[in-house]
Structures are given as C-alpha cells and as structure tokens.
PDB file of C-alpha atoms in Angstrom:
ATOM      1  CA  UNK A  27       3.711  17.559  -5.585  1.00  0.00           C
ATOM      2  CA  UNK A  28       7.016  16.144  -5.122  1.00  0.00           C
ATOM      3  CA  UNK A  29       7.677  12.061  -5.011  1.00  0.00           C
ATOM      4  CA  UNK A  30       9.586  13.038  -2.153  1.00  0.00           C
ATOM      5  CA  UNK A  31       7.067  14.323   0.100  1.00  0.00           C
ATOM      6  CA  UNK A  32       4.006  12.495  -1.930  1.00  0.00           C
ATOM      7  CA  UNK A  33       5.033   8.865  -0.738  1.00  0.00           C
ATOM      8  CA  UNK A  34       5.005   9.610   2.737  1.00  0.00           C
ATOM      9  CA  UNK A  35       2.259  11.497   2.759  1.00  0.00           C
ATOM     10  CA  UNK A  36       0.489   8.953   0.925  1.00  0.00           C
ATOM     11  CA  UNK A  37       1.936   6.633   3.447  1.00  0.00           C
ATOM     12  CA  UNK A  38       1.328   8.316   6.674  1.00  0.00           C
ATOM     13  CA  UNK A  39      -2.287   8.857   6.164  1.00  0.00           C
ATOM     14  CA  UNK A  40      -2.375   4.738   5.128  1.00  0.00           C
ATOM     15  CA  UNK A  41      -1.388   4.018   8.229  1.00  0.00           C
ATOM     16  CA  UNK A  42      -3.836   6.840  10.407  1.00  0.00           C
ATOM     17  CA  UNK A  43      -6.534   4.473   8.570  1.00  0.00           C
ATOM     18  CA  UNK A  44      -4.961   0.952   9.431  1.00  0.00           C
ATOM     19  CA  UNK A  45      -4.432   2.326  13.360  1.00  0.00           C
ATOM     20  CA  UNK A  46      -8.426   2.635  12.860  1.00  0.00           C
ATOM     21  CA  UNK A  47      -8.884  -1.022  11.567  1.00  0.00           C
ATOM     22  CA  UNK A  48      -6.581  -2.695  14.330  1.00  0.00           C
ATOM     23  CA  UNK A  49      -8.429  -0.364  16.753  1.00  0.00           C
ATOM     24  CA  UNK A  50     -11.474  -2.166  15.740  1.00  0.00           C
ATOM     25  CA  UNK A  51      -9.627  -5.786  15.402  1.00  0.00           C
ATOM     26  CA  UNK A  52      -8.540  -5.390  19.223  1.00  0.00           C
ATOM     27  CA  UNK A  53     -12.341  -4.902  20.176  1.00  0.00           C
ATOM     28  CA  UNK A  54     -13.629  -7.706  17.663  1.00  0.00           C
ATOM     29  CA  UNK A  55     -11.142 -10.398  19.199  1.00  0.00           C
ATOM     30  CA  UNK A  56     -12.457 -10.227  22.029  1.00  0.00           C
ATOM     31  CA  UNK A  57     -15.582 -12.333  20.530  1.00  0.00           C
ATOM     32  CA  UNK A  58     -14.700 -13.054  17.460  1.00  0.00           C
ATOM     33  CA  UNK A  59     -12.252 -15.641  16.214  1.00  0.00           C
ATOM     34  CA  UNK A  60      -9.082 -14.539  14.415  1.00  0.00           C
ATOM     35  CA  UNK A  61      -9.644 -16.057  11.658  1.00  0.00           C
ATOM     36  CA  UNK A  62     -12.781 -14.856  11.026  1.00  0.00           C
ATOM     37  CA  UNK A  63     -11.794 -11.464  11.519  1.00  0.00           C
ATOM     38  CA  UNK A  64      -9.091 -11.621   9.106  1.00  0.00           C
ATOM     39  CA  UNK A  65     -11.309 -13.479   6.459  1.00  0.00           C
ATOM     40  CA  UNK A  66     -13.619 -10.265   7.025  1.00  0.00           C
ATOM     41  CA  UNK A  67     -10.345  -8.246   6.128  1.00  0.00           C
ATOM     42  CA  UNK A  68      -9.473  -9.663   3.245  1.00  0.00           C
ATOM     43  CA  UNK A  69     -13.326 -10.171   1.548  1.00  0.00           C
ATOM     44  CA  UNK A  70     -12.989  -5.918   1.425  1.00  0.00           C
ATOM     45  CA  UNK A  71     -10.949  -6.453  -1.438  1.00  0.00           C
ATOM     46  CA  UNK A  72     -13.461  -8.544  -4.245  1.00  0.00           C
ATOM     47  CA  UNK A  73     -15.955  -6.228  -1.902  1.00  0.00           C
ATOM     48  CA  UNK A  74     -15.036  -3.038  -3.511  1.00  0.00           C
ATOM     49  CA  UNK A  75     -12.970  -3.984  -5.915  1.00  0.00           C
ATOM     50  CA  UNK A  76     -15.250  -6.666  -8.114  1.00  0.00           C
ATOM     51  CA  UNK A  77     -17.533  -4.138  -9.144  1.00  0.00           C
ATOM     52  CA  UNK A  78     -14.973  -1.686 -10.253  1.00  0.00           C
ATOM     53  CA  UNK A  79     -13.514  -4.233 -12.326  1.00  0.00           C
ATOM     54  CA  UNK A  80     -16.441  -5.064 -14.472  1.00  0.00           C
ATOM     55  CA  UNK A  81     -18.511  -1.831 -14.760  1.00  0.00           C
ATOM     56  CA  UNK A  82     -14.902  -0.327 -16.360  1.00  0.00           C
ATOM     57  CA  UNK A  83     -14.528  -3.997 -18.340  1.00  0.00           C
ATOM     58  CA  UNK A  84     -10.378  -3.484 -16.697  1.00  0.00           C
ATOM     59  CA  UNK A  85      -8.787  -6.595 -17.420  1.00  0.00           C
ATOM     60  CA  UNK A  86      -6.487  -8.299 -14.568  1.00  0.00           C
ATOM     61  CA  UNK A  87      -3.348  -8.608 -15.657  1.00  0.00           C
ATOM     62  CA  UNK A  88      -0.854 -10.798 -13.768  1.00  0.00           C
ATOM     63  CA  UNK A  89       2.577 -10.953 -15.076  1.00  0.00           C
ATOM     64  CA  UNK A  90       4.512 -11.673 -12.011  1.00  0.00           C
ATOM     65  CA  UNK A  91       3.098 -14.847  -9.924  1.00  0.00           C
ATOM     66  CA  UNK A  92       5.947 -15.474  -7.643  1.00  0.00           C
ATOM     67  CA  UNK A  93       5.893 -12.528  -5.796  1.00  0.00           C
ATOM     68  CA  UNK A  94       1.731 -12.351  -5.752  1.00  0.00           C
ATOM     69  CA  UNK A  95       2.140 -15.401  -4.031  1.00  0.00           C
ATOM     70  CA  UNK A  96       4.840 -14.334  -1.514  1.00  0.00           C
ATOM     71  CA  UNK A  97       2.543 -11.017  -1.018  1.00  0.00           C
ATOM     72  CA  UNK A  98       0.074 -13.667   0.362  1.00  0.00           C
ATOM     73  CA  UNK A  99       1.981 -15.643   2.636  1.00  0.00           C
ATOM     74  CA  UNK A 100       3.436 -12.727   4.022  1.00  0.00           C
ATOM     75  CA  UNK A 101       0.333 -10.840   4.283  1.00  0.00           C
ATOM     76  CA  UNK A 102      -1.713 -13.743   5.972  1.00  0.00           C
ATOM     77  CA  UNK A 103       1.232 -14.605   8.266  1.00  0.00           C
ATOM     78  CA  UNK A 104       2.291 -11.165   8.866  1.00  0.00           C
ATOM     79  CA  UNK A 105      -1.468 -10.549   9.817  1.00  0.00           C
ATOM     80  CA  UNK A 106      -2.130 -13.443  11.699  1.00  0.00           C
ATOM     81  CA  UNK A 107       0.744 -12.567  13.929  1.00  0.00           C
ATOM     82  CA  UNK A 108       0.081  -8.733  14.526  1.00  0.00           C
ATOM     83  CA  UNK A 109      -4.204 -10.417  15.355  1.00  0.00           C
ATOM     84  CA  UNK A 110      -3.399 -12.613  17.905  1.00  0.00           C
ATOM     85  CA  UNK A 111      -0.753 -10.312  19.441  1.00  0.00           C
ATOM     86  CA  UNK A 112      -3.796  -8.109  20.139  1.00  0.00           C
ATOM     87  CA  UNK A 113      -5.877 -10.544  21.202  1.00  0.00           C
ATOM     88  CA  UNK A 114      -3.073 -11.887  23.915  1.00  0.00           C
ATOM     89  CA  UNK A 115      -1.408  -8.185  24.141  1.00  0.00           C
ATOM     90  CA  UNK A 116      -1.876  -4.427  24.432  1.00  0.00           C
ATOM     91  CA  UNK A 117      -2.939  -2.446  21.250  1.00  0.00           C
ATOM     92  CA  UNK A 118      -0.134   0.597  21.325  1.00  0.00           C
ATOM     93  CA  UNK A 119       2.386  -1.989  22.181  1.00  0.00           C
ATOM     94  CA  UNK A 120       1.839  -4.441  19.754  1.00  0.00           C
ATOM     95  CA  UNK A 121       1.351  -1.850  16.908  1.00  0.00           C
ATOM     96  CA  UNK A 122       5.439  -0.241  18.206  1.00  0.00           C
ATOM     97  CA  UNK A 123       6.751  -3.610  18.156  1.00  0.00           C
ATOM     98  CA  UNK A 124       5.178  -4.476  14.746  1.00  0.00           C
ATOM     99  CA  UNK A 125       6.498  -1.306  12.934  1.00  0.00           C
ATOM    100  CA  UNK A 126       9.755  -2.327  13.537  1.00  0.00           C
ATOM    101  CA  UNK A 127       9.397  -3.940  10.294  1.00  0.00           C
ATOM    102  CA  UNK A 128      10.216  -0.343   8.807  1.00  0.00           C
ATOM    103  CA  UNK A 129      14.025  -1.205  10.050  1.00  0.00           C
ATOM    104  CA  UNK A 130      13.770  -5.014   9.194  1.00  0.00           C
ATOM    105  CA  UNK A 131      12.988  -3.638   5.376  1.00  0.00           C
ATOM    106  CA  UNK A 132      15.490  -0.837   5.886  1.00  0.00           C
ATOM    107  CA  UNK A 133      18.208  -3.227   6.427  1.00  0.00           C
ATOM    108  CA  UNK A 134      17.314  -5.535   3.571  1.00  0.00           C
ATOM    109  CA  UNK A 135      17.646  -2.890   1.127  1.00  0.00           C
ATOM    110  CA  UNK A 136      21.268  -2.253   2.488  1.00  0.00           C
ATOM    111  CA  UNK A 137      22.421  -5.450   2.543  1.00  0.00           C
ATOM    112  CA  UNK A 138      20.350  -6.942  -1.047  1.00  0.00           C
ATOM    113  CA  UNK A 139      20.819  -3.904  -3.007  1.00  0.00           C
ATOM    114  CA  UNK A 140      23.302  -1.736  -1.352  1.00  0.00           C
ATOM    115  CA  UNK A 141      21.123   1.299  -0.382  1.00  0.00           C
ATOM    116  CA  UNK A 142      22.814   2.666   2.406  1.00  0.00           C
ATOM    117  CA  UNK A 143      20.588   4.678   4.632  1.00  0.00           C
ATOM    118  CA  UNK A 144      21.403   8.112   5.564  1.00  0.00           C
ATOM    119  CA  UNK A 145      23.566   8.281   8.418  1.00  0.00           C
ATOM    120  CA  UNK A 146      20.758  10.093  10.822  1.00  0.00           C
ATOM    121  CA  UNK A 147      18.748   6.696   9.584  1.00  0.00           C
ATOM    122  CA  UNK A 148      21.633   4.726  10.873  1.00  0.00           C
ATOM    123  CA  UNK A 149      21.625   6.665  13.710  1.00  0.00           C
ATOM    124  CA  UNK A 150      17.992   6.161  14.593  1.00  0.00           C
ATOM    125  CA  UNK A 151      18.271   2.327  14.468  1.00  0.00           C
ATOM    126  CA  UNK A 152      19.911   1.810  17.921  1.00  0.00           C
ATOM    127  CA  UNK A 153      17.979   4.789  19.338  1.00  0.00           C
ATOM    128  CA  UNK A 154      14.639   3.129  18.108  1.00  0.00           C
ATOM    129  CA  UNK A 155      15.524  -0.167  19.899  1.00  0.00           C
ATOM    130  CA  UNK A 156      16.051   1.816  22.863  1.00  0.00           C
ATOM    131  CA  UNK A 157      12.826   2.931  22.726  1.00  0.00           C
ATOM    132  CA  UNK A 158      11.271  -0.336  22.253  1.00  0.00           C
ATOM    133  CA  UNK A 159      13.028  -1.714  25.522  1.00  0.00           C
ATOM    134  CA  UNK A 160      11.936   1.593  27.527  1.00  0.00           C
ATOM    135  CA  UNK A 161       8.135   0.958  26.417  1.00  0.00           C
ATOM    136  CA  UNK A 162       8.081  -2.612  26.880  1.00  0.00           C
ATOM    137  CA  UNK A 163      10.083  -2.702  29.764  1.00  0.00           C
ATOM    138  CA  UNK A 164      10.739  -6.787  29.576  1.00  0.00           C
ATOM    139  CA  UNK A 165      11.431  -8.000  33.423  1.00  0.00           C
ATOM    140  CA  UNK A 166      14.080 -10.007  32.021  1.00  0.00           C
ATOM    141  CA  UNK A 167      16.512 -10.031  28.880  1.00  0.00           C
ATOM    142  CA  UNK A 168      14.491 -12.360  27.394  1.00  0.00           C
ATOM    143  CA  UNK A 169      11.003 -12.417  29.464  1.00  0.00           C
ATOM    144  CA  UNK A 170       8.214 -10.676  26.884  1.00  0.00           C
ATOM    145  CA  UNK A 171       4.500 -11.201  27.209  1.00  0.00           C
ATOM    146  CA  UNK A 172       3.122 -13.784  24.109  1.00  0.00           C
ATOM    147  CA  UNK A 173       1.047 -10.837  22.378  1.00  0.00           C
ATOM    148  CA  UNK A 174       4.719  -9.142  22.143  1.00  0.00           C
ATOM    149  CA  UNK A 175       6.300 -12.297  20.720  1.00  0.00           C
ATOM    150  CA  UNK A 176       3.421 -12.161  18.020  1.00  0.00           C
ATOM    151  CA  UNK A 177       3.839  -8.841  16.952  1.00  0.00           C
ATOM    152  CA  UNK A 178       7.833  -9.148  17.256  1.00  0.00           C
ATOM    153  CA  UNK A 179       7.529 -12.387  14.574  1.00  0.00           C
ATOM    154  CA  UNK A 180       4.905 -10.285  12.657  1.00  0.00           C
ATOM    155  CA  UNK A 181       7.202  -7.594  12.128  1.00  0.00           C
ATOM    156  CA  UNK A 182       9.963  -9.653  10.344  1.00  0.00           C
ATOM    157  CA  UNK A 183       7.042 -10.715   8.191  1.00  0.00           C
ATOM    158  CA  UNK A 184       5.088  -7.842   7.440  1.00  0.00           C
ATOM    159  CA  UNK A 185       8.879  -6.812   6.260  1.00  0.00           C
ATOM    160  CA  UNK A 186       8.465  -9.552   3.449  1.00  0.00           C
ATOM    161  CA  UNK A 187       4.935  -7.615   2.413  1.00  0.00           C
ATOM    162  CA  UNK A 188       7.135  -4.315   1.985  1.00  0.00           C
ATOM    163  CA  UNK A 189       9.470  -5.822   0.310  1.00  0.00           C
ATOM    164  CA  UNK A 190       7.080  -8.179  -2.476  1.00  0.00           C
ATOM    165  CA  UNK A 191       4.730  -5.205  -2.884  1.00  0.00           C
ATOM    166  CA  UNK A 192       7.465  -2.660  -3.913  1.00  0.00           C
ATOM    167  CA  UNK A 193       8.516  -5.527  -6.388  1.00  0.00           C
ATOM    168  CA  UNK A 194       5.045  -5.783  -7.837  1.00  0.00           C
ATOM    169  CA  UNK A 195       4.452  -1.717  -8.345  1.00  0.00           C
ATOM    170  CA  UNK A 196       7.029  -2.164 -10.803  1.00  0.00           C
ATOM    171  CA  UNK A 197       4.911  -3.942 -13.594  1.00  0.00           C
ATOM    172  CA  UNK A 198       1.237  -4.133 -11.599  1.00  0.00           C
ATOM    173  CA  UNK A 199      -1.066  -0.949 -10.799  1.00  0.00           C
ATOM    174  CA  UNK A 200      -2.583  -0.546  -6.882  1.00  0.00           C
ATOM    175  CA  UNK A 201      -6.145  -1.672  -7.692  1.00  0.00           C
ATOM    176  CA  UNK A 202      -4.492  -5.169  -9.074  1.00  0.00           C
ATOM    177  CA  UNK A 203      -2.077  -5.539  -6.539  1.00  0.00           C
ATOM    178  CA  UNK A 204      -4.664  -4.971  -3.878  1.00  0.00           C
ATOM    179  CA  UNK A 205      -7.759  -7.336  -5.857  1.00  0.00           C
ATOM    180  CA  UNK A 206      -5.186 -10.455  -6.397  1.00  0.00           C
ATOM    181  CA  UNK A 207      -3.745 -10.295  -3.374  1.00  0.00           C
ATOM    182  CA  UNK A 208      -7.183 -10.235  -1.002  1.00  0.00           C
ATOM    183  CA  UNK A 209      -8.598 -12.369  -3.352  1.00  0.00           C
ATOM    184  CA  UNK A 210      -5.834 -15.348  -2.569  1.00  0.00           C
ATOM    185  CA  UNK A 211      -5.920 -14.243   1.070  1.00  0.00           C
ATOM    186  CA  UNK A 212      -9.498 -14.419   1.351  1.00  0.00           C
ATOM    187  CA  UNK A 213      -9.099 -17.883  -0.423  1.00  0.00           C
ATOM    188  CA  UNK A 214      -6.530 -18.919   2.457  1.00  0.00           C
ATOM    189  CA  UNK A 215      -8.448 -17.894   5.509  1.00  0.00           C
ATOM    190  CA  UNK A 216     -11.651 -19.220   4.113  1.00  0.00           C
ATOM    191  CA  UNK A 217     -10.254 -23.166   4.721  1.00  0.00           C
ATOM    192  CA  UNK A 218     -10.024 -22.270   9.086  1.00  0.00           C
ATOM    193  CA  UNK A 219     -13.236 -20.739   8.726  1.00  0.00           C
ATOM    194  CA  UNK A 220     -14.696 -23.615   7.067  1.00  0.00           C
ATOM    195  CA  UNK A 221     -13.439 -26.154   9.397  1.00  0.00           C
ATOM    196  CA  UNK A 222     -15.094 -24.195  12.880  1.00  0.00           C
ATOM    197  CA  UNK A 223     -18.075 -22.051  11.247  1.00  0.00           C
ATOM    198  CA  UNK A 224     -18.183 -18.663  13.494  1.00  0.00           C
ATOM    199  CA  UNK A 225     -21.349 -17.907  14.956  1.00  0.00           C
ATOM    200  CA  UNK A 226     -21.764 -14.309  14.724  1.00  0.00           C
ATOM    201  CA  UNK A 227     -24.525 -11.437  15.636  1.00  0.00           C
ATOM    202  CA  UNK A 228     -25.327  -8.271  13.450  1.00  0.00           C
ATOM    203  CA  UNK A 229     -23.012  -5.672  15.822  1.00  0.00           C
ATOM    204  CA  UNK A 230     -20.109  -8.145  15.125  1.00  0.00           C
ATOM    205  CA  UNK A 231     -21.100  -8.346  11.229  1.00  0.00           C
ATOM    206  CA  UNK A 232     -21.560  -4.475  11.505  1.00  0.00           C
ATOM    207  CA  UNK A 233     -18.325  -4.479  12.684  1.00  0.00           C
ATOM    208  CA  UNK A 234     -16.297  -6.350  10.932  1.00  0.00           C
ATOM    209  CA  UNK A 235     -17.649  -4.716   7.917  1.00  0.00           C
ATOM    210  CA  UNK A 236     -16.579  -1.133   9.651  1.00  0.00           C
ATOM    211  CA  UNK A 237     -12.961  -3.051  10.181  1.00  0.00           C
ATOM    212  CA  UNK A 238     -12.765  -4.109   6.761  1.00  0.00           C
ATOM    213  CA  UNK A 239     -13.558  -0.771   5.071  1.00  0.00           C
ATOM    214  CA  UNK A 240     -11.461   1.278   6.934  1.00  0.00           C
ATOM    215  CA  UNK A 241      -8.348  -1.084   6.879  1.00  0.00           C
ATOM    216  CA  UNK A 242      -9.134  -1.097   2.867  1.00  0.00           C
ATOM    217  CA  UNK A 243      -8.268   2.530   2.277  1.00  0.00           C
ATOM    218  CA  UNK A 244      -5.049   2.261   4.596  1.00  0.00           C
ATOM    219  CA  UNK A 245      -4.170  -0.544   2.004  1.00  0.00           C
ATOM    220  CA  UNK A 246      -4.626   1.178  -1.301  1.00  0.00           C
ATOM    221  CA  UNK A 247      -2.969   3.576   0.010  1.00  0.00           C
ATOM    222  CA  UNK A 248       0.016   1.670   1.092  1.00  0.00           C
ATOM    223  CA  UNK A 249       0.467  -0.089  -2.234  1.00  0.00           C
ATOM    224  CA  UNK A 250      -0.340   3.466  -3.864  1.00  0.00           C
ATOM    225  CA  UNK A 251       2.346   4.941  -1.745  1.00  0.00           C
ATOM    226  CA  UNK A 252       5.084   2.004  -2.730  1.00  0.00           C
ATOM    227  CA  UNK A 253       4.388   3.716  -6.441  1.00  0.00           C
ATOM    228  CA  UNK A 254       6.919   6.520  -5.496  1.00  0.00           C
TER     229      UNK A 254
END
C-alpha cells in the first residue's frame, strides 16, 4: 500500500482507539483522581512492552535524549490538560478543541521548515475555527467554560508530542519510542500519586486497565503512523 494512504490509515484507526480510552477516562474521573488515571495510562507501556523486550533479548537503543525528554513533558502536560478538561468539561467538545493541535503542528511545519500546506489546507484553517466557535458557542469573545480552556492549552501541547515524535521516527523504531517514553511518564506521574495514595475498588482497577489497553494500541499506532 501506498505511504500516502498508509499513514492516515494507520492514523485514523489510532485515533478510533484513543476516542475509546478518553471515553473511558471521562467515566473514570468521575471517581478517580487524574493523576492516577494517567499513571494507569502510562504503566500500559512497561505493561506490554517489558516482556516483549526480553523474551526477543531487543536491546533499547536511545540515541536522541533531548527530544525523549521533550516527548515526556509534552505528553504528560499535553495529557494532563486534555484529563482535567474532561473531568471539568464535555467529552465531544473537549476532544474538537484538542485536535486543533493538527493546525497548531500544521503551522509549525510552515513556518520552521517551510512546508507550505496545500491551498484547500489553507483554506480549511479559517473554516475549521469557524466550526469550533459554532460548536462551542462561547457567550462572550472571551467567556469559555474551564474544561475548554484545558483542552484549548492541551492542544498547543499535544502539538509539541507531534512534533518530538516525528523527530524521533527518524533514528528510533515505534516499540522504543512508545517503551521510553511511558516508562519516563509513568516515572513522572508516579511522584503525585505517591504524595495522596488513591484508594481504589476492583471495577475502577478493571477499568483503568480497559483504559490503558485500549489507549495503548491508539499509541503504537500513532508513533507507527509518524513512520510515513
């Protein structure tokens, strides 16, 4: 199959998967702290991953630090923002205002690189904001709910995870990309989780595990898709 129609298939059927996993955030959050929930995320990673790793004897090979590092703070700030924005805000509306990272990253790659979009790209910005203001329908120019606001400032953010993982594909294959980076992630949200221990039943355990797997296809398949 084509690159061309590989990556966003790849892609689109990543993202059917992580619509699955928020779908299951937005009903954990209401009894389970953020925090938690995104520790759960991230432990799906050494999860599935660990034992791959040492029944094939694969060595991990990091070559590029910097950006594994900016994949994390991205990732965990990107994340915390779109969590809480579904704890405070509607699901579909949260999830439209967060993909506007797609234009965010767009934009970069004009202006840092000098790929200039096709013009019916160009075109689509301005009608996509239009959109955005029909949905959302703000009573003022600046009057948005707070779970908006957190999925607004998660969307310039999850622009930076775009951006670092395409960087890493270069020299790094998915199942590295994916163990390093939930590995350090996992390491970061396990300090707020330390700090106020979460008391938790077996549903919520059940379901954060549900959460976790389903979110971990959607992202090997988003750092598979950033191959092409």
């Amino acid at each position: 199959m084509k690159k061309a129609y590989l990556a966003p298939l790849i892609l689109i059927t990543a993202n059917v998967f992580f619509t699955g996993s928020f779908s299951l955030v937005k009903y954990l959050s209401l009894n389970v702290p953020v925090f938690t929930i995104m520790l759960g995320r991230f432990l799906a990673g050494p999860l599935y991953l660990g034992p791959y790793f040492m029944v094939s004897k694969k060595p991990i090979k990091v070559t590029n630090w910097p950006y594994f590092f900016l994949r994390v703070f991205f990732g965990v700030s990107a994340m915390s923002c779109l969590f809480f924005a579904f704890k405070y805000g509607q699901l579909a509306k949260s999830l439209l205002i967060f993909e506007l990272s797609v234009i965010w990253t767009l934009l970069y790659g004009w202006f840092r690189y000098g790929n200039i979009p096709h013009r019916y790209s160009l075109m689509a910005i301005p009608v996509a904001f239009i959109g955005i203001f029909a949905v959302l329908q703000p009573q003022g120019l600046f009057r948005f709910q707070i779970g908006d606001m957190y999925a607004f400032a998660g969307s310039i953010l999850n622009a930076g995870v775009y951006i670092s993982i395409k960087t890493l594909r270069k020299d790094h294959d998915t199942s590295t990309v994916v163990l390093v980076s939930y590995v350090l992630s996992a390491g970061v949200m396990l300090i707020p989780n330390l700090v106020s221990i979460p008391q938790l039943n077996g549903s919520l355990v059940v379901g954060l595990l549900l959460m976790s797997s389903v979110g971990f296809v959607g992202q090997m398949g988003m750092v598979l898709g950033f191959k092409y």
